[in-house]
Amino acid sequence: MSDIQELTLTVDLRDGLPERQLAELRWHLGLGPQPGHLTVVTDFPYVVVDDDGAPRVENEPRPLLAGSGPAWRTTGALCSALVARDGLPGGGWALTSRTEIHPDEAEEVGALLRWLAEHVHDTHRRDDGTVRIGYYRAHEDLTPTPLEVIDGQVDFVHALFPRSR
């Protein structure tokens, strides 16, 4: 059994996102260069061993949903798109992304998913505040599980790490 999870996002975002955040989102999706200053997800901890053999945590930014080409463990292709959505009241953005992630990335991906949930178009927000933004599944599972953000908690992250934020 592998730890690899398929993550599929299908969400509409409100219009009015600052260009700086749109640029960062494009980078996370593999659709643009890394911005000079990150504001959406800022912590990318990575453990390295220094010259004395001691572990040290560094911040190593990387795009979180930038998979492309053939899937490594799941079937099909990995891809992302972000396009203007004229059909929504007030306009906005249509985002679709399909990628594979490892549990080691869950906290960082969770931070990005929480940010997305804060900026979803009202059509995605239920009366109780729950936001459904896609689906996830372990690569060997046949049926995906809805990906929801409930009271600021990403159920995907909580499922992998019950004590996470």
PDB file of C-alpha atoms in Angstrom:
ATOM      1  CA  MET A   1       0.000   0.000   0.000  1.00  0.00           C
ATOM      2  CA  SER A   2       1.411   3.352  -1.039  1.00  0.00           C
ATOM      3  CA  ASP A   3       1.050   6.707   0.661  1.00  0.00           C
ATOM      4  CA  ILE A   4       0.435   8.487  -2.641  1.00  0.00           C
ATOM      5  CA  GLN A   5      -2.885  10.306  -2.820  1.00  0.00           C
ATOM      6  CA  GLU A   6      -4.676  11.540  -5.911  1.00  0.00           C
ATOM      7  CA  LEU A   7      -5.940  15.082  -5.367  1.00  0.00           C
ATOM      8  CA  THR A   8      -8.468  16.580  -7.782  1.00  0.00           C
ATOM      9  CA  LEU A   9      -9.571  20.171  -7.309  1.00  0.00           C
ATOM     10  CA  THR A  10     -12.564  21.610  -9.150  1.00  0.00           C
ATOM     11  CA  VAL A  11     -13.467  24.995  -7.767  1.00  0.00           C
ATOM     12  CA  ASP A  12     -14.591  28.462  -8.799  1.00  0.00           C
ATOM     13  CA  LEU A  13     -12.907  31.417  -7.106  1.00  0.00           C
ATOM     14  CA  ARG A  14     -14.314  34.904  -6.579  1.00  0.00           C
ATOM     15  CA  ASP A  15     -13.189  37.762  -8.729  1.00  0.00           C
ATOM     16  CA  GLY A  16     -11.000  40.412  -7.142  1.00  0.00           C
ATOM     17  CA  LEU A  17      -8.021  38.311  -6.074  1.00  0.00           C
ATOM     18  CA  PRO A  18      -4.909  40.492  -5.936  1.00  0.00           C
ATOM     19  CA  GLU A  19      -2.574  39.957  -8.901  1.00  0.00           C
ATOM     20  CA  ARG A  20       0.208  38.940  -6.472  1.00  0.00           C
ATOM     21  CA  GLN A  21      -1.927  36.070  -5.143  1.00  0.00           C
ATOM     22  CA  LEU A  22      -3.037  35.043  -8.640  1.00  0.00           C
ATOM     23  CA  ALA A  23       0.631  34.902  -9.677  1.00  0.00           C
ATOM     24  CA  GLU A  24       1.417  32.695  -6.676  1.00  0.00           C
ATOM     25  CA  LEU A  25      -1.558  30.457  -7.444  1.00  0.00           C
ATOM     26  CA  ARG A  26      -0.407  30.123 -11.066  1.00  0.00           C
ATOM     27  CA  TRP A  27       3.042  29.106  -9.776  1.00  0.00           C
ATOM     28  CA  HIS A  28       1.529  26.462  -7.483  1.00  0.00           C
ATOM     29  CA  LEU A  29      -0.399  25.109 -10.478  1.00  0.00           C
ATOM     30  CA  GLY A  30       2.732  24.985 -12.659  1.00  0.00           C
ATOM     31  CA  LEU A  31       1.385  27.766 -14.879  1.00  0.00           C
ATOM     32  CA  GLY A  32       3.879  30.533 -14.134  1.00  0.00           C
ATOM     33  CA  PRO A  33       7.192  31.464 -12.507  1.00  0.00           C
ATOM     34  CA  GLN A  34       7.767  31.620  -8.760  1.00  0.00           C
ATOM     35  CA  PRO A  35       6.928  35.076  -7.423  1.00  0.00           C
ATOM     36  CA  GLY A  36       9.627  36.911  -5.498  1.00  0.00           C
ATOM     37  CA  HIS A  37       7.489  37.149  -2.352  1.00  0.00           C
ATOM     38  CA  LEU A  38       5.113  34.358  -1.255  1.00  0.00           C
ATOM     39  CA  THR A  39       1.976  35.246   0.735  1.00  0.00           C
ATOM     40  CA  VAL A  40      -0.448  32.331   0.238  1.00  0.00           C
ATOM     41  CA  VAL A  41       1.784  29.509   1.520  1.00  0.00           C
ATOM     42  CA  THR A  42       4.975  30.748   3.137  1.00  0.00           C
ATOM     43  CA  ASP A  43       6.380  27.759   5.044  1.00  0.00           C
ATOM     44  CA  PHE A  44       7.955  24.861   3.164  1.00  0.00           C
ATOM     45  CA  PRO A  45      10.004  23.052   5.814  1.00  0.00           C
ATOM     46  CA  TYR A  46      12.654  20.728   4.490  1.00  0.00           C
ATOM     47  CA  VAL A  47      15.143  18.810   6.649  1.00  0.00           C
ATOM     48  CA  VAL A  48      18.758  18.770   5.517  1.00  0.00           C
ATOM     49  CA  VAL A  49      21.887  17.473   7.191  1.00  0.00           C
ATOM     50  CA  ASP A  50      24.529  20.139   7.763  1.00  0.00           C
ATOM     51  CA  ASP A  51      28.313  19.662   7.468  1.00  0.00           C
ATOM     52  CA  ASP A  52      28.470  18.439  11.085  1.00  0.00           C
ATOM     53  CA  GLY A  53      25.862  15.724  10.423  1.00  0.00           C
ATOM     54  CA  ALA A  54      23.137  17.508  12.387  1.00  0.00           C
ATOM     55  CA  PRO A  55      19.663  17.856  10.930  1.00  0.00           C
ATOM     56  CA  ARG A  56      18.549  21.387  10.143  1.00  0.00           C
ATOM     57  CA  VAL A  57      15.191  22.641   8.881  1.00  0.00           C
ATOM     58  CA  GLU A  58      15.283  24.967   5.902  1.00  0.00           C
ATOM     59  CA  ASN A  59      12.497  26.709   4.004  1.00  0.00           C
ATOM     60  CA  GLU A  60      12.482  25.385   0.441  1.00  0.00           C
ATOM     61  CA  PRO A  61       9.495  26.750  -1.535  1.00  0.00           C
ATOM     62  CA  ARG A  62       8.076  24.471  -4.230  1.00  0.00           C
ATOM     63  CA  PRO A  63       4.881  24.531  -6.268  1.00  0.00           C
ATOM     64  CA  LEU A  64       2.320  22.248  -4.644  1.00  0.00           C
ATOM     65  CA  LEU A  65      -0.089  21.378  -7.466  1.00  0.00           C
ATOM     66  CA  ALA A  66       2.219  21.556 -10.462  1.00  0.00           C
ATOM     67  CA  GLY A  67       2.102  17.924 -11.546  1.00  0.00           C
ATOM     68  CA  SER A  68       1.993  17.415 -15.301  1.00  0.00           C
ATOM     69  CA  GLY A  69       2.324  14.556 -17.730  1.00  0.00           C
ATOM     70  CA  PRO A  70       1.536  10.919 -16.962  1.00  0.00           C
ATOM     71  CA  ALA A  71       0.563  10.128 -13.375  1.00  0.00           C
ATOM     72  CA  TRP A  72       3.216   8.318 -11.375  1.00  0.00           C
ATOM     73  CA  ARG A  73       0.986   5.999  -9.266  1.00  0.00           C
ATOM     74  CA  THR A  74      -2.574   6.717 -10.411  1.00  0.00           C
ATOM     75  CA  THR A  75      -3.856   6.412 -13.952  1.00  0.00           C
ATOM     76  CA  GLY A  76      -4.319   9.222 -16.416  1.00  0.00           C
ATOM     77  CA  ALA A  77      -2.575  12.581 -16.645  1.00  0.00           C
ATOM     78  CA  LEU A  78      -1.660  15.210 -14.089  1.00  0.00           C
ATOM     79  CA  CYS A  79      -2.625  18.738 -15.109  1.00  0.00           C
ATOM     80  CA  SER A  80      -3.842  22.138 -13.936  1.00  0.00           C
ATOM     81  CA  ALA A  81      -5.794  25.031 -15.432  1.00  0.00           C
ATOM     82  CA  LEU A  82      -6.885  28.447 -14.192  1.00  0.00           C
ATOM     83  CA  VAL A  83      -9.155  30.459 -16.489  1.00  0.00           C
ATOM     84  CA  ALA A  84     -11.424  33.480 -16.191  1.00  0.00           C
ATOM     85  CA  ARG A  85     -15.014  32.467 -15.451  1.00  0.00           C
ATOM     86  CA  ASP A  86     -17.438  34.917 -17.050  1.00  0.00           C
ATOM     87  CA  GLY A  87     -20.605  32.915 -16.304  1.00  0.00           C
ATOM     88  CA  LEU A  88     -20.495  33.472 -12.526  1.00  0.00           C
ATOM     89  CA  PRO A  89     -22.299  36.372 -10.878  1.00  0.00           C
ATOM     90  CA  GLY A  90     -19.530  38.938 -10.470  1.00  0.00           C
ATOM     91  CA  GLY A  91     -17.064  36.898 -12.527  1.00  0.00           C
ATOM     92  CA  GLY A  92     -14.217  34.914 -11.098  1.00  0.00           C
ATOM     93  CA  TRP A  93     -11.832  32.103 -11.864  1.00  0.00           C
ATOM     94  CA  ALA A  94     -12.336  28.430 -12.715  1.00  0.00           C
ATOM     95  CA  LEU A  95      -9.613  26.186 -11.298  1.00  0.00           C
ATOM     96  CA  THR A  96      -9.064  22.512 -12.033  1.00  0.00           C
ATOM     97  CA  SER A  97      -6.053  20.552 -10.886  1.00  0.00           C
ATOM     98  CA  ARG A  98      -5.279  16.857 -10.727  1.00  0.00           C
ATOM     99  CA  THR A  99      -2.069  15.817  -9.016  1.00  0.00           C
ATOM    100  CA  GLU A 100      -0.514  13.202  -6.776  1.00  0.00           C
ATOM    101  CA  ILE A 101       0.802  14.103  -3.357  1.00  0.00           C
ATOM    102  CA  HIS A 102       2.609  12.323  -0.570  1.00  0.00           C
ATOM    103  CA  PRO A 103       1.567  12.738   3.096  1.00  0.00           C
ATOM    104  CA  ASP A 104       4.828  14.608   3.692  1.00  0.00           C
ATOM    105  CA  GLU A 105       3.291  17.448   1.661  1.00  0.00           C
ATOM    106  CA  ALA A 106      -0.097  17.407   3.384  1.00  0.00           C
ATOM    107  CA  GLU A 107       0.484  20.378   5.705  1.00  0.00           C
ATOM    108  CA  GLU A 108       1.667  22.678   2.913  1.00  0.00           C
ATOM    109  CA  VAL A 109      -1.057  21.512   0.542  1.00  0.00           C
ATOM    110  CA  GLY A 110      -3.562  21.945   3.393  1.00  0.00           C
ATOM    111  CA  ALA A 111      -2.488  25.581   3.797  1.00  0.00           C
ATOM    112  CA  LEU A 112      -3.097  26.175   0.090  1.00  0.00           C
ATOM    113  CA  LEU A 113      -6.469  24.406   0.230  1.00  0.00           C
ATOM    114  CA  ARG A 114      -7.545  26.522   3.229  1.00  0.00           C
ATOM    115  CA  TRP A 115      -6.611  29.638   1.274  1.00  0.00           C
ATOM    116  CA  LEU A 116      -8.615  28.416  -1.725  1.00  0.00           C
ATOM    117  CA  ALA A 117     -11.617  27.733   0.545  1.00  0.00           C
ATOM    118  CA  GLU A 118     -11.457  31.317   1.832  1.00  0.00           C
ATOM    119  CA  HIS A 119     -11.684  32.609  -1.746  1.00  0.00           C
ATOM    120  CA  VAL A 120     -14.257  30.277  -3.283  1.00  0.00           C
ATOM    121  CA  HIS A 121     -17.217  31.693  -5.069  1.00  0.00           C
ATOM    122  CA  ASP A 122     -20.356  31.705  -2.938  1.00  0.00           C
ATOM    123  CA  THR A 123     -21.777  28.867  -5.051  1.00  0.00           C
ATOM    124  CA  HIS A 124     -19.342  26.469  -3.302  1.00  0.00           C
ATOM    125  CA  ARG A 125     -20.149  27.492   0.263  1.00  0.00           C
ATOM    126  CA  ARG A 126     -22.896  25.553   2.056  1.00  0.00           C
ATOM    127  CA  ASP A 127     -25.161  27.101   4.672  1.00  0.00           C
ATOM    128  CA  ASP A 128     -23.053  25.571   7.469  1.00  0.00           C
ATOM    129  CA  GLY A 129     -19.865  27.123   6.017  1.00  0.00           C
ATOM    130  CA  THR A 130     -18.492  23.858   4.622  1.00  0.00           C
ATOM    131  CA  VAL A 131     -16.677  24.268   1.318  1.00  0.00           C
ATOM    132  CA  ARG A 132     -16.330  21.359  -1.121  1.00  0.00           C
ATOM    133  CA  ILE A 133     -13.375  21.953  -3.418  1.00  0.00           C
ATOM    134  CA  GLY A 134     -12.739  18.573  -5.038  1.00  0.00           C
ATOM    135  CA  TYR A 135     -11.914  14.959  -4.264  1.00  0.00           C
ATOM    136  CA  TYR A 136      -9.058  12.801  -2.977  1.00  0.00           C
ATOM    137  CA  ARG A 137      -8.274   9.104  -2.852  1.00  0.00           C
ATOM    138  CA  ALA A 138      -5.437   6.752  -2.078  1.00  0.00           C
ATOM    139  CA  HIS A 139      -4.059   5.566  -5.403  1.00  0.00           C
ATOM    140  CA  GLU A 140      -5.321   2.015  -4.867  1.00  0.00           C
ATOM    141  CA  ASP A 141      -8.874   3.081  -3.904  1.00  0.00           C
ATOM    142  CA  LEU A 142     -11.500   2.993  -6.623  1.00  0.00           C
ATOM    143  CA  THR A 143     -13.823   5.601  -5.136  1.00  0.00           C
ATOM    144  CA  PRO A 144     -12.761   9.161  -4.329  1.00  0.00           C
ATOM    145  CA  THR A 145     -13.752  10.973  -1.129  1.00  0.00           C
ATOM    146  CA  PRO A 146     -15.122  14.533  -1.279  1.00  0.00           C
ATOM    147  CA  LEU A 147     -12.485  17.099  -0.348  1.00  0.00           C
ATOM    148  CA  GLU A 148     -14.007  19.581   2.079  1.00  0.00           C
ATOM    149  CA  VAL A 149     -12.854  22.429   4.268  1.00  0.00           C
ATOM    150  CA  ILE A 150     -14.916  22.547   7.457  1.00  0.00           C
ATOM    151  CA  ASP A 151     -14.314  25.303  10.023  1.00  0.00           C
ATOM    152  CA  GLY A 152     -10.851  25.919   8.585  1.00  0.00           C
ATOM    153  CA  GLN A 153      -9.929  22.217   8.746  1.00  0.00           C
ATOM    154  CA  VAL A 154      -9.081  20.369   5.530  1.00  0.00           C
ATOM    155  CA  ASP A 155     -10.571  16.897   5.862  1.00  0.00           C
ATOM    156  CA  PHE A 156      -7.849  15.432   3.655  1.00  0.00           C
ATOM    157  CA  VAL A 157      -5.096  16.688   5.971  1.00  0.00           C
ATOM    158  CA  HIS A 158      -7.070  15.638   9.052  1.00  0.00           C
ATOM    159  CA  ALA A 159      -7.551  12.123   7.598  1.00  0.00           C
ATOM    160  CA  LEU A 160      -3.791  11.712   7.086  1.00  0.00           C
ATOM    161  CA  PHE A 161      -2.738  13.505  10.280  1.00  0.00           C
ATOM    162  CA  PRO A 162      -5.536  13.539  12.894  1.00  0.00           C
ATOM    163  CA  ARG A 163      -3.614  15.871  15.233  1.00  0.00           C
ATOM    164  CA  SER A 164      -2.837  18.471  12.542  1.00  0.00           C
ATOM    165  CA  ARG A 165      -4.330  21.938  12.509  1.00  0.00           C
TER     166      ARG A 165
END
